[in-house]
Structures are given as C-alpha cells and as structure tokens.
PDB file of C-alpha atoms in Angstrom:
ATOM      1  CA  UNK A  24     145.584 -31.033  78.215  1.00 93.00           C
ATOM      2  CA  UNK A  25     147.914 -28.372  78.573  1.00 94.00           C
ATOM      3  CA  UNK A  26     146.198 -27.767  82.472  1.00 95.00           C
ATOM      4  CA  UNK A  27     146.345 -31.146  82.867  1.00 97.00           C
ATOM      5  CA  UNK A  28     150.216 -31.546  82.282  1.00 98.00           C
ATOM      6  CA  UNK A  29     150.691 -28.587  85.288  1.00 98.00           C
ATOM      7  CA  UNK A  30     148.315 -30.297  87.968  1.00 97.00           C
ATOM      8  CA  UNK A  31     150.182 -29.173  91.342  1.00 98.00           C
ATOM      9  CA  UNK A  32     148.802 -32.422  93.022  1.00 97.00           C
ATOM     10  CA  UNK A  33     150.505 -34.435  89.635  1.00 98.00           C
ATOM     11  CA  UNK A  34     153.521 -32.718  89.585  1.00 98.00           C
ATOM     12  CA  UNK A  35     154.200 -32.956  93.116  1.00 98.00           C
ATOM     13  CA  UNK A  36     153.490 -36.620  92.670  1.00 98.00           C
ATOM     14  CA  UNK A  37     156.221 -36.867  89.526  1.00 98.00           C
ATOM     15  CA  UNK A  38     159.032 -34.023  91.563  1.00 98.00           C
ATOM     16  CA  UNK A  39     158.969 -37.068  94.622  1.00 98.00           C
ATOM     17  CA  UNK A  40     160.729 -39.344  91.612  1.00 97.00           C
ATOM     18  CA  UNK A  41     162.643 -37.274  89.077  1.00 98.00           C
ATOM     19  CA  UNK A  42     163.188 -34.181  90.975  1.00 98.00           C
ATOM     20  CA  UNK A  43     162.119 -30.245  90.553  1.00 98.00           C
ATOM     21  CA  UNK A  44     163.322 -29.308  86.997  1.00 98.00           C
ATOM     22  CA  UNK A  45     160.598 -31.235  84.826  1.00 98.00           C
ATOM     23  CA  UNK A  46     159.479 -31.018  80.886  1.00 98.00           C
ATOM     24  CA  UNK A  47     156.958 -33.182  79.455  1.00 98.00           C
ATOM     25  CA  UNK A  48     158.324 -34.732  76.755  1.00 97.00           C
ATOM     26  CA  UNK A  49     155.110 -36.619  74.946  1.00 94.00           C
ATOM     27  CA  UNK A  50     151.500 -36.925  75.362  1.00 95.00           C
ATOM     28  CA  UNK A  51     149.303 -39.711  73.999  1.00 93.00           C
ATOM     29  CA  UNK A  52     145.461 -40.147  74.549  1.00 94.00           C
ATOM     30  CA  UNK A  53     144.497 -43.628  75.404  1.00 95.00           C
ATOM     31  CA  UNK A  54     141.070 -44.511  73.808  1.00 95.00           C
ATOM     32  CA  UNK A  55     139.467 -47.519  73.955  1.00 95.00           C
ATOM     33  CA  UNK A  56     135.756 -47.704  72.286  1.00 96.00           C
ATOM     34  CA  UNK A  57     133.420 -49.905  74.449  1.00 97.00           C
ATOM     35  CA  UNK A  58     133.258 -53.817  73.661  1.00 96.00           C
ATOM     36  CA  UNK A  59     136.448 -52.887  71.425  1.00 93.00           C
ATOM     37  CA  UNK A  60     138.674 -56.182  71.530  1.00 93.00           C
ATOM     38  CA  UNK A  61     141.970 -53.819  71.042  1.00 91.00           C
ATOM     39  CA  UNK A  62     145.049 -54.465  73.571  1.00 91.00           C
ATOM     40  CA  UNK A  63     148.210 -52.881  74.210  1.00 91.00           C
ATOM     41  CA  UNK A  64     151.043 -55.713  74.722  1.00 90.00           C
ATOM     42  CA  UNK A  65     153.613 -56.116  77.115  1.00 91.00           C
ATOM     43  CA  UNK A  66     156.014 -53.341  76.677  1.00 91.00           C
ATOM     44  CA  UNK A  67     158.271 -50.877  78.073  1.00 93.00           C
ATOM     45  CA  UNK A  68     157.721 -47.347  77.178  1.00 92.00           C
ATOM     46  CA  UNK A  69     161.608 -46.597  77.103  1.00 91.00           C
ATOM     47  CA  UNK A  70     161.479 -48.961  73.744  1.00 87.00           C
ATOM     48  CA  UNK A  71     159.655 -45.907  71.759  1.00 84.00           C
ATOM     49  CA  UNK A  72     161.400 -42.972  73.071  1.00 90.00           C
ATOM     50  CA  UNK A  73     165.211 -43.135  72.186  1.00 92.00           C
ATOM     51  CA  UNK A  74     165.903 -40.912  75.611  1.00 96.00           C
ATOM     52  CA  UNK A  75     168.876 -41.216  77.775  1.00 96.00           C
ATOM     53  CA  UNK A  76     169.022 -41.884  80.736  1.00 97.00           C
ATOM     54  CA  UNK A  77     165.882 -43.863  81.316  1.00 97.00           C
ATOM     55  CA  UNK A  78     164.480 -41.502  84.280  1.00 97.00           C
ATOM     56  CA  UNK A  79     161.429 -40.712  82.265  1.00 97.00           C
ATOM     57  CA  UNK A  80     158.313 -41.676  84.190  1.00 98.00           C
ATOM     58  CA  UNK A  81     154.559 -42.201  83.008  1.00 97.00           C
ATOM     59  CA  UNK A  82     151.327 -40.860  84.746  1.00 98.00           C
ATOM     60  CA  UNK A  83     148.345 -42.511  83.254  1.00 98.00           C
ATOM     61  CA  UNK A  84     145.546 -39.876  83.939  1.00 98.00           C
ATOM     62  CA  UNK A  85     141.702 -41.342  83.566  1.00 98.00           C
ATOM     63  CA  UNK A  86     139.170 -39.084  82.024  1.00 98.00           C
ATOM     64  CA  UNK A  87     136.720 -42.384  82.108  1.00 97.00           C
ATOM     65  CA  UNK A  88     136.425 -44.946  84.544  1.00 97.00           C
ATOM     66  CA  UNK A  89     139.542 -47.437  83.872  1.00 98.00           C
ATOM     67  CA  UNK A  90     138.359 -50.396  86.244  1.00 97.00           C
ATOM     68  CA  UNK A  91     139.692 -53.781  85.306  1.00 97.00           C
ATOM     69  CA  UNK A  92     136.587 -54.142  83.386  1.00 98.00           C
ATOM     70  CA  UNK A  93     137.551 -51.430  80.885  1.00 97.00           C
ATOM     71  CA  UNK A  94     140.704 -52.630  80.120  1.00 96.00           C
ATOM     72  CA  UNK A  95     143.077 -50.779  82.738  1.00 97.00           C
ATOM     73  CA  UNK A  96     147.028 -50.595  82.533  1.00 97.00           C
ATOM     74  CA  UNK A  97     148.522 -53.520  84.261  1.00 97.00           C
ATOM     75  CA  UNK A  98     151.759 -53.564  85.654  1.00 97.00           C
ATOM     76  CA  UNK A  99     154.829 -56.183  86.625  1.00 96.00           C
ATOM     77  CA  UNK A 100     156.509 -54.970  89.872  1.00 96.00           C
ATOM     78  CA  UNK A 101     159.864 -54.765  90.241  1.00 94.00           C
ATOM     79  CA  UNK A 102     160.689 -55.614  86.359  1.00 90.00           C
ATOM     80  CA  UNK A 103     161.727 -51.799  85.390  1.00 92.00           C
ATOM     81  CA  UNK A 104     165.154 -52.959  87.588  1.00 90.00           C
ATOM     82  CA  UNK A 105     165.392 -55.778  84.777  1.00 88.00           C
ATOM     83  CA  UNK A 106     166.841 -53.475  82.073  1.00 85.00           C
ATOM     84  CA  UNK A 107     165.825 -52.666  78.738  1.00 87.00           C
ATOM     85  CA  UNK A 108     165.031 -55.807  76.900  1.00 84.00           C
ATOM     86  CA  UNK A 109     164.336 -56.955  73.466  1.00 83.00           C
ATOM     87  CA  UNK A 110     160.812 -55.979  71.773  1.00 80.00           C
ATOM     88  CA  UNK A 111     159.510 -57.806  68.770  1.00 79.00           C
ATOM     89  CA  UNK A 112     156.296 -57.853  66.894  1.00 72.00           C
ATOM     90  CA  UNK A 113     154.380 -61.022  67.872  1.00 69.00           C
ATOM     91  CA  UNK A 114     152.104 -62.908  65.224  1.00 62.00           C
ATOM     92  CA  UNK A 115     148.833 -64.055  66.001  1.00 56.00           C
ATOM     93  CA  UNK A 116     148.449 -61.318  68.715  1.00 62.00           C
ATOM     94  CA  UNK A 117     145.329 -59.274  69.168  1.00 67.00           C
ATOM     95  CA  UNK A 118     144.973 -55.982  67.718  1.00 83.00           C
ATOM     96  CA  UNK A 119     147.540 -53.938  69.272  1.00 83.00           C
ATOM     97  CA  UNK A 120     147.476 -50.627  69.607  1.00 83.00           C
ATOM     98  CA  UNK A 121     151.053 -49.749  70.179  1.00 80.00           C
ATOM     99  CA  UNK A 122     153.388 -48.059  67.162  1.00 69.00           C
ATOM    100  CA  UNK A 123     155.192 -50.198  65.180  1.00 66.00           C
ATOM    101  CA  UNK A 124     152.772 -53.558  67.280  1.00 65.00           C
ATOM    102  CA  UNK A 125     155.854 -54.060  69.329  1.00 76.00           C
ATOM    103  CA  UNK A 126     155.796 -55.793  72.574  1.00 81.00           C
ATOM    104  CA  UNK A 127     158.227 -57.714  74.764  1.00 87.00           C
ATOM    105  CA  UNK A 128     160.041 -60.753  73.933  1.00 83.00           C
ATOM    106  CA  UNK A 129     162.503 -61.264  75.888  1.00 84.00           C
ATOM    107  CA  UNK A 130     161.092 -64.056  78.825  1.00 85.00           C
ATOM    108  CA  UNK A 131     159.785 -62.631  81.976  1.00 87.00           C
ATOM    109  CA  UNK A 132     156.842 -63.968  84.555  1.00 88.00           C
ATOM    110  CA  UNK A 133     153.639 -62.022  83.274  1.00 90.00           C
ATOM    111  CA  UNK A 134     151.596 -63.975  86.509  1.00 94.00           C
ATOM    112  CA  UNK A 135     152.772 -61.257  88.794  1.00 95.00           C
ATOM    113  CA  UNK A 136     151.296 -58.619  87.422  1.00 96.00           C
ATOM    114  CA  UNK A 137     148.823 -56.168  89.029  1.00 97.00           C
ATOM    115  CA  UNK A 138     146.177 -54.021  87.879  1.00 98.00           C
ATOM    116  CA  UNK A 139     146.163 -50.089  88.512  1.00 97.00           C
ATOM    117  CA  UNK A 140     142.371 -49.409  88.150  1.00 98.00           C
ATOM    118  CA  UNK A 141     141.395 -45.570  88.021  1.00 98.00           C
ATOM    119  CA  UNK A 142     138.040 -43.634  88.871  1.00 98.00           C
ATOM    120  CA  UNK A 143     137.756 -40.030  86.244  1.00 97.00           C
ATOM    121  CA  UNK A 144     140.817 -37.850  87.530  1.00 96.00           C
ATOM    122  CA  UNK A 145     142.973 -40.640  89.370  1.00 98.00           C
ATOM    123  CA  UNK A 146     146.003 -41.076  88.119  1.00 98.00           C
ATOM    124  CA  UNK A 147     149.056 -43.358  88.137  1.00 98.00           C
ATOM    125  CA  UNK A 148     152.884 -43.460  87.762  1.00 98.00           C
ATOM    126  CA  UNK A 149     155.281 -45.937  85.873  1.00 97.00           C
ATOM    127  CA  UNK A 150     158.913 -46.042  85.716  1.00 97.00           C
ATOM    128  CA  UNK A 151     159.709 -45.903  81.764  1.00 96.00           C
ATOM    129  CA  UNK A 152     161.574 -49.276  81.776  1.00 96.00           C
ATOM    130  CA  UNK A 153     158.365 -51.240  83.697  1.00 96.00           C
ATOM    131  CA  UNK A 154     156.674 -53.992  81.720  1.00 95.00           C
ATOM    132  CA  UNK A 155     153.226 -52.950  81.664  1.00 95.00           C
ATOM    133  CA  UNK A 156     149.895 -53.120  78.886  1.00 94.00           C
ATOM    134  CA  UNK A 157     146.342 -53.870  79.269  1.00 95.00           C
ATOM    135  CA  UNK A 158     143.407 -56.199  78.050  1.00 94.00           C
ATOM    136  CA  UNK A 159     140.560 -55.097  75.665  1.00 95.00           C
ATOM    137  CA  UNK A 160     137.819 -53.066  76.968  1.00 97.00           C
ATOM    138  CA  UNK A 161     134.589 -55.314  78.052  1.00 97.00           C
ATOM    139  CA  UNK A 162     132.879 -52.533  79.515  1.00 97.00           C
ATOM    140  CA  UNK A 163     129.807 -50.611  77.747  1.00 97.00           C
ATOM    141  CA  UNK A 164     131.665 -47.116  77.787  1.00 96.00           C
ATOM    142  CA  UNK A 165     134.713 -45.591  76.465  1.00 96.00           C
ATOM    143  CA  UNK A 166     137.989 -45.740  77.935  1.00 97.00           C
ATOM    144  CA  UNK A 167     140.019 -42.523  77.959  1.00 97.00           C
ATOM    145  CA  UNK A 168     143.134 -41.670  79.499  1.00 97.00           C
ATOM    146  CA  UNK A 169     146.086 -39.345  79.089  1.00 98.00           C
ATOM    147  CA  UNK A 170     149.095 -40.755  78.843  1.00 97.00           C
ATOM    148  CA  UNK A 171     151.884 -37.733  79.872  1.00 98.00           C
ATOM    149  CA  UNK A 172     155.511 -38.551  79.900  1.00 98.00           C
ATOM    150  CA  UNK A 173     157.484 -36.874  82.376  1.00 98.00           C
ATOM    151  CA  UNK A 174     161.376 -36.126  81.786  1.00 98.00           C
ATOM    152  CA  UNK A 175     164.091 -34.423  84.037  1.00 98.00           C
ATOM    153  CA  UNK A 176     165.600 -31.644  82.091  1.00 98.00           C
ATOM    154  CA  UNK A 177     169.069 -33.719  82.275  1.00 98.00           C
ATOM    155  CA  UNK A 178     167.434 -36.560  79.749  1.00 98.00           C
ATOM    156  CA  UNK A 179     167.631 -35.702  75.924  1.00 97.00           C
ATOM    157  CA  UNK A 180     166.854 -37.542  72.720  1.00 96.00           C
ATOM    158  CA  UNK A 181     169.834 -39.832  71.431  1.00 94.00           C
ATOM    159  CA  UNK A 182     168.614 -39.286  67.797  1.00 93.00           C
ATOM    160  CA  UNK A 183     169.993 -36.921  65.160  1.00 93.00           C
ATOM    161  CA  UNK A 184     166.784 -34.762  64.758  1.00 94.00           C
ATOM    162  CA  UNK A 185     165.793 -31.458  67.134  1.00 95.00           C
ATOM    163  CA  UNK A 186     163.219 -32.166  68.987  1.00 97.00           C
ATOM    164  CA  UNK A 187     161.185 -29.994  71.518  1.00 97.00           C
ATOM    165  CA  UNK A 188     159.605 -30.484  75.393  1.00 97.00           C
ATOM    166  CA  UNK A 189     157.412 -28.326  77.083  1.00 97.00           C
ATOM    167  CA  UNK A 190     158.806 -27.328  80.497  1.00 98.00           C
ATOM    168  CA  UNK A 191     156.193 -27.087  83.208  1.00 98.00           C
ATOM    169  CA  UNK A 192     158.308 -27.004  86.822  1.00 98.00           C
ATOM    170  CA  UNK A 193     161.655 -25.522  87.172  1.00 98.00           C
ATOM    171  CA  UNK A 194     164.484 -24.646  85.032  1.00 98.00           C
ATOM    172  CA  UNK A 195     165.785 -26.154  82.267  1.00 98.00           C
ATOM    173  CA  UNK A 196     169.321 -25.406  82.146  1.00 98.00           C
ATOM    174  CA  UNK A 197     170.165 -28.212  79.923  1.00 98.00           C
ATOM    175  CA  UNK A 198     168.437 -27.344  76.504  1.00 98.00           C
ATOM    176  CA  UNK A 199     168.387 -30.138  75.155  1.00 98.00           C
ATOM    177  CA  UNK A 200     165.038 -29.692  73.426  1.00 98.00           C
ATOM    178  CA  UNK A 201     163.347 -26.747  71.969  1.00 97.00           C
ATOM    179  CA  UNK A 202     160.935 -24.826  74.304  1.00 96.00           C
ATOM    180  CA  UNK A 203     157.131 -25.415  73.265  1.00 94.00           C
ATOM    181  CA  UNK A 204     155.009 -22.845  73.577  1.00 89.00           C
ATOM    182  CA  UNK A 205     151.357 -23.319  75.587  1.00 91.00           C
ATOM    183  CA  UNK A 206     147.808 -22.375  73.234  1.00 93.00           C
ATOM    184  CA  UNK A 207     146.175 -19.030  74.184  1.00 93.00           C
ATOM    185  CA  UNK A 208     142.679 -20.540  73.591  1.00 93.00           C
ATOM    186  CA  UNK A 209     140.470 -23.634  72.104  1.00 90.00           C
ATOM    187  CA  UNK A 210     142.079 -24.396  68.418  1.00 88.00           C
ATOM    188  CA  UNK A 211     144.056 -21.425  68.535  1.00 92.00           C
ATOM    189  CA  UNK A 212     146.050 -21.099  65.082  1.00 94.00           C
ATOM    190  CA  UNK A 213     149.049 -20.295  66.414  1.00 94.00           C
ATOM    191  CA  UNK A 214     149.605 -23.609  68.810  1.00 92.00           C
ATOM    192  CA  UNK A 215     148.094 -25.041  66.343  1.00 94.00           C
ATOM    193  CA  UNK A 216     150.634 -24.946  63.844  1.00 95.00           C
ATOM    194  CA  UNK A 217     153.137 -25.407  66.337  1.00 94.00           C
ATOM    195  CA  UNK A 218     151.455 -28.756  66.987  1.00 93.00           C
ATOM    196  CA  UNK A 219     152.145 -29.456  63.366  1.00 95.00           C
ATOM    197  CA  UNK A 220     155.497 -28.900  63.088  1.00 95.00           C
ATOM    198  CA  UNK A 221     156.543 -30.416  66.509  1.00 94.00           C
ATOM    199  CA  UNK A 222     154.408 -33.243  65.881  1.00 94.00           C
ATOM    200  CA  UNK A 223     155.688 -33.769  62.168  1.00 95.00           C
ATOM    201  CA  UNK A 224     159.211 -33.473  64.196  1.00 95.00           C
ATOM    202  CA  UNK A 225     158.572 -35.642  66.487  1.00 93.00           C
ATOM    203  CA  UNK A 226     156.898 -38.385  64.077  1.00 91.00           C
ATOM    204  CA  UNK A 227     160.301 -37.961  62.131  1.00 93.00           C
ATOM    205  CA  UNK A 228     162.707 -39.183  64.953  1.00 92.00           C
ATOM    206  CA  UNK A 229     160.330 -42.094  65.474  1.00 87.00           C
ATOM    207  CA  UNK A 230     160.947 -43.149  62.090  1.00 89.00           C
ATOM    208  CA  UNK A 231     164.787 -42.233  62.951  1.00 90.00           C
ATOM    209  CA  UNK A 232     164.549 -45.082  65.863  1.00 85.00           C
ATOM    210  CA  UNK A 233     162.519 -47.672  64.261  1.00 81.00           C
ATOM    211  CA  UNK A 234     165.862 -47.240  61.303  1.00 85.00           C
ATOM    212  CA  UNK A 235     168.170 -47.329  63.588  1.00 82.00           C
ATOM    213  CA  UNK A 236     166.341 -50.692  65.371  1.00 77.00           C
ATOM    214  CA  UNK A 237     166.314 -52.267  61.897  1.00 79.00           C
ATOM    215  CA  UNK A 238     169.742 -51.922  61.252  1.00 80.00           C
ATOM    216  CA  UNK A 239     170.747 -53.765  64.337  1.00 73.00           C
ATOM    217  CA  UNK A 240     168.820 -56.477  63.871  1.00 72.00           C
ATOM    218  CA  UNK A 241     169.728 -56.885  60.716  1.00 76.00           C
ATOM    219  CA  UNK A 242     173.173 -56.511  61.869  1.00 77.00           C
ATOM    220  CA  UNK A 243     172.692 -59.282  64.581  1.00 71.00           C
ATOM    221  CA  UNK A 244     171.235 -61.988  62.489  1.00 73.00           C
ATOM    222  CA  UNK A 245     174.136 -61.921  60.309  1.00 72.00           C
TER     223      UNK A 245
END
C-alpha cells in the first residue's frame, strides 16, 4: 500500500487537481465478498473527514476487477458543486458498509448517475464533496479496491485531536499533521505500532465528529 500511495502515473493524475505539495491523509480497503448483498449509500466522503477546505480528492484503485457487475463506485456528475449536504442514517436500507450507515438525505436526482468500472490497477478520481456509492457485488469473485485520500498540505483537520498524514510529493510547509513514517519491510514492528497509535488517533477524532454532529442535531430539532 505504501507503493501504491507514491504511483508516479497516480500522483501525476491527483498534482493535475490539487497541486504539487500532497499528503495522503486516509486509506481504506474496499472489500466486497462475491454474491455479498452489502452496499455503500449515497454519500459524500467530505461528511467523514472533518477537513477544511474540501480540496481532498479520492482515487479508487482496483486490485480486482470492479465492472458494474461487481458492484463498482457510481458517481453523480456535477453534484460535488452542490455543497455539503445533510447525511442521515436511512431505515430499511441494505447493509451498508459506510461508518456510522450514513448516507445522503438531502434531495438530489440519483438517475444521472454513471458508473466508473475498473480492470486490476485502473484507477479513478472523485472530488470529496461528489455524491457517489455502489450496488452489492453479483459477481462470483471478490471485489477489492483501495480507497486513498489525497489532501493538499494547506487542508487540516477542524477537530481538537493531533492527527498525522503521510506526505508523498512535495513539501509540507503547513504542518498541520504529524509526519508518518513509511514500514521498512512486511509486518515490520516498528510501522506497525505506529499503525496503532495513528490509527487509535485517528479512530478518536472520528468519534470527535460523529459528537460534534450529534450535538447539532440535537441542537436543531429544538
């Protein structure tokens, strides 16, 4: 993952839309099992992140054929100019796999949308305020992908807690996260409890957000 993140061909691809100074701020690994009926709802990834301003932009890597078949990300064009809008858990749903089951509820026109199927090593790019998800996996093999989220070093975290990026083009002369370091080997056991603490971090401030977007609606609904 951590060769993955510095692909020339992928960073090139991210420097065209954020510029030259670039950290990668998150990384998620997509799996869906074959025949597994699990979605991921309509949402916008700038819902989960708490980062200001929203420049942070998605590749979606394959490691597995995504065709439509399998479940591949779907996208609406044009809606990331629409703002951040409201998210909401939705009842009676199928089994999401986003945190916290969130997904968009504020109205929008879902029969535009457009599929961004992937062969093994294709990748694609979303802006981090685009309404995009995808439908269960129908297909008789696994569906892996890489999610990798892409920050200028001018975006930082509006929470309270530290958090850290790993910087893989430019310079960062912002600091607005902690420097992570890259693994010397397979399961080295020094990364490897830095993965534990910057994960355990990072879990923390998600917490932080989902507080903070309790309180408000709670405040709003009085």
């Amino acid at each position: 993952a951590d060769e993955i993140v510095r692909t020339p061909a992928l960073l090139d691809a991210v420097e065209d839309l954020i510029g030259p100074d670039i950290l990668v701020y998150q990384l998620t690994m997509w799996i869906k099992p074959a025949r597994d009926d699990a979605i991921v709802d309509w949402h916008q990834d700038a819902s989960y992140f708490g980062l200001e301003p929203h420049e942070h932009v998605t590749a979606w890597v394959a490691l597995t054929n995504a065709t439509s078949e399998a479940g591949c990300v779907k996208v609406i064009p044009g809606s990331q100019k629409q703002g951040q809008l409201h998210h909401a858990v939705r009842q009676g749903r199928a089994r999401n796999m986003l945190p916290r089951g969130q997904s968009v509820s504020s109205e929008f026109d879902s029969s535009t949308a457009v599929e961004m199927p992937l062969e093994p090593g294709e990748f694609s790019l979303h802006h981090t305020l685009a309404i995009h998800g995808s439908e269960p996996n129908r297909s008789d093999d696994r569906r892996i992908g890489l999610g990798i989220s892409y920050i200028p070093t001018r975006v930082r975290f509006t929470g309270k807690i530290r958090l850290s990026a790993t910087l893989v083009r430019g310079t960062d002369r912002y600091r607005h996260f902690d420097p992570e370091p890259s693994p010397r080997a397979d399961c080295d056991a020094e990364a490897r409890a830095a993965h534990e603490r910057i994960t355990r971090a990072y879990f923390a401030s998600k917490q932080e957000l989902a507080d903070r977007y309790a309180a408000l609606e709670a405040a709003a609904a009085k």
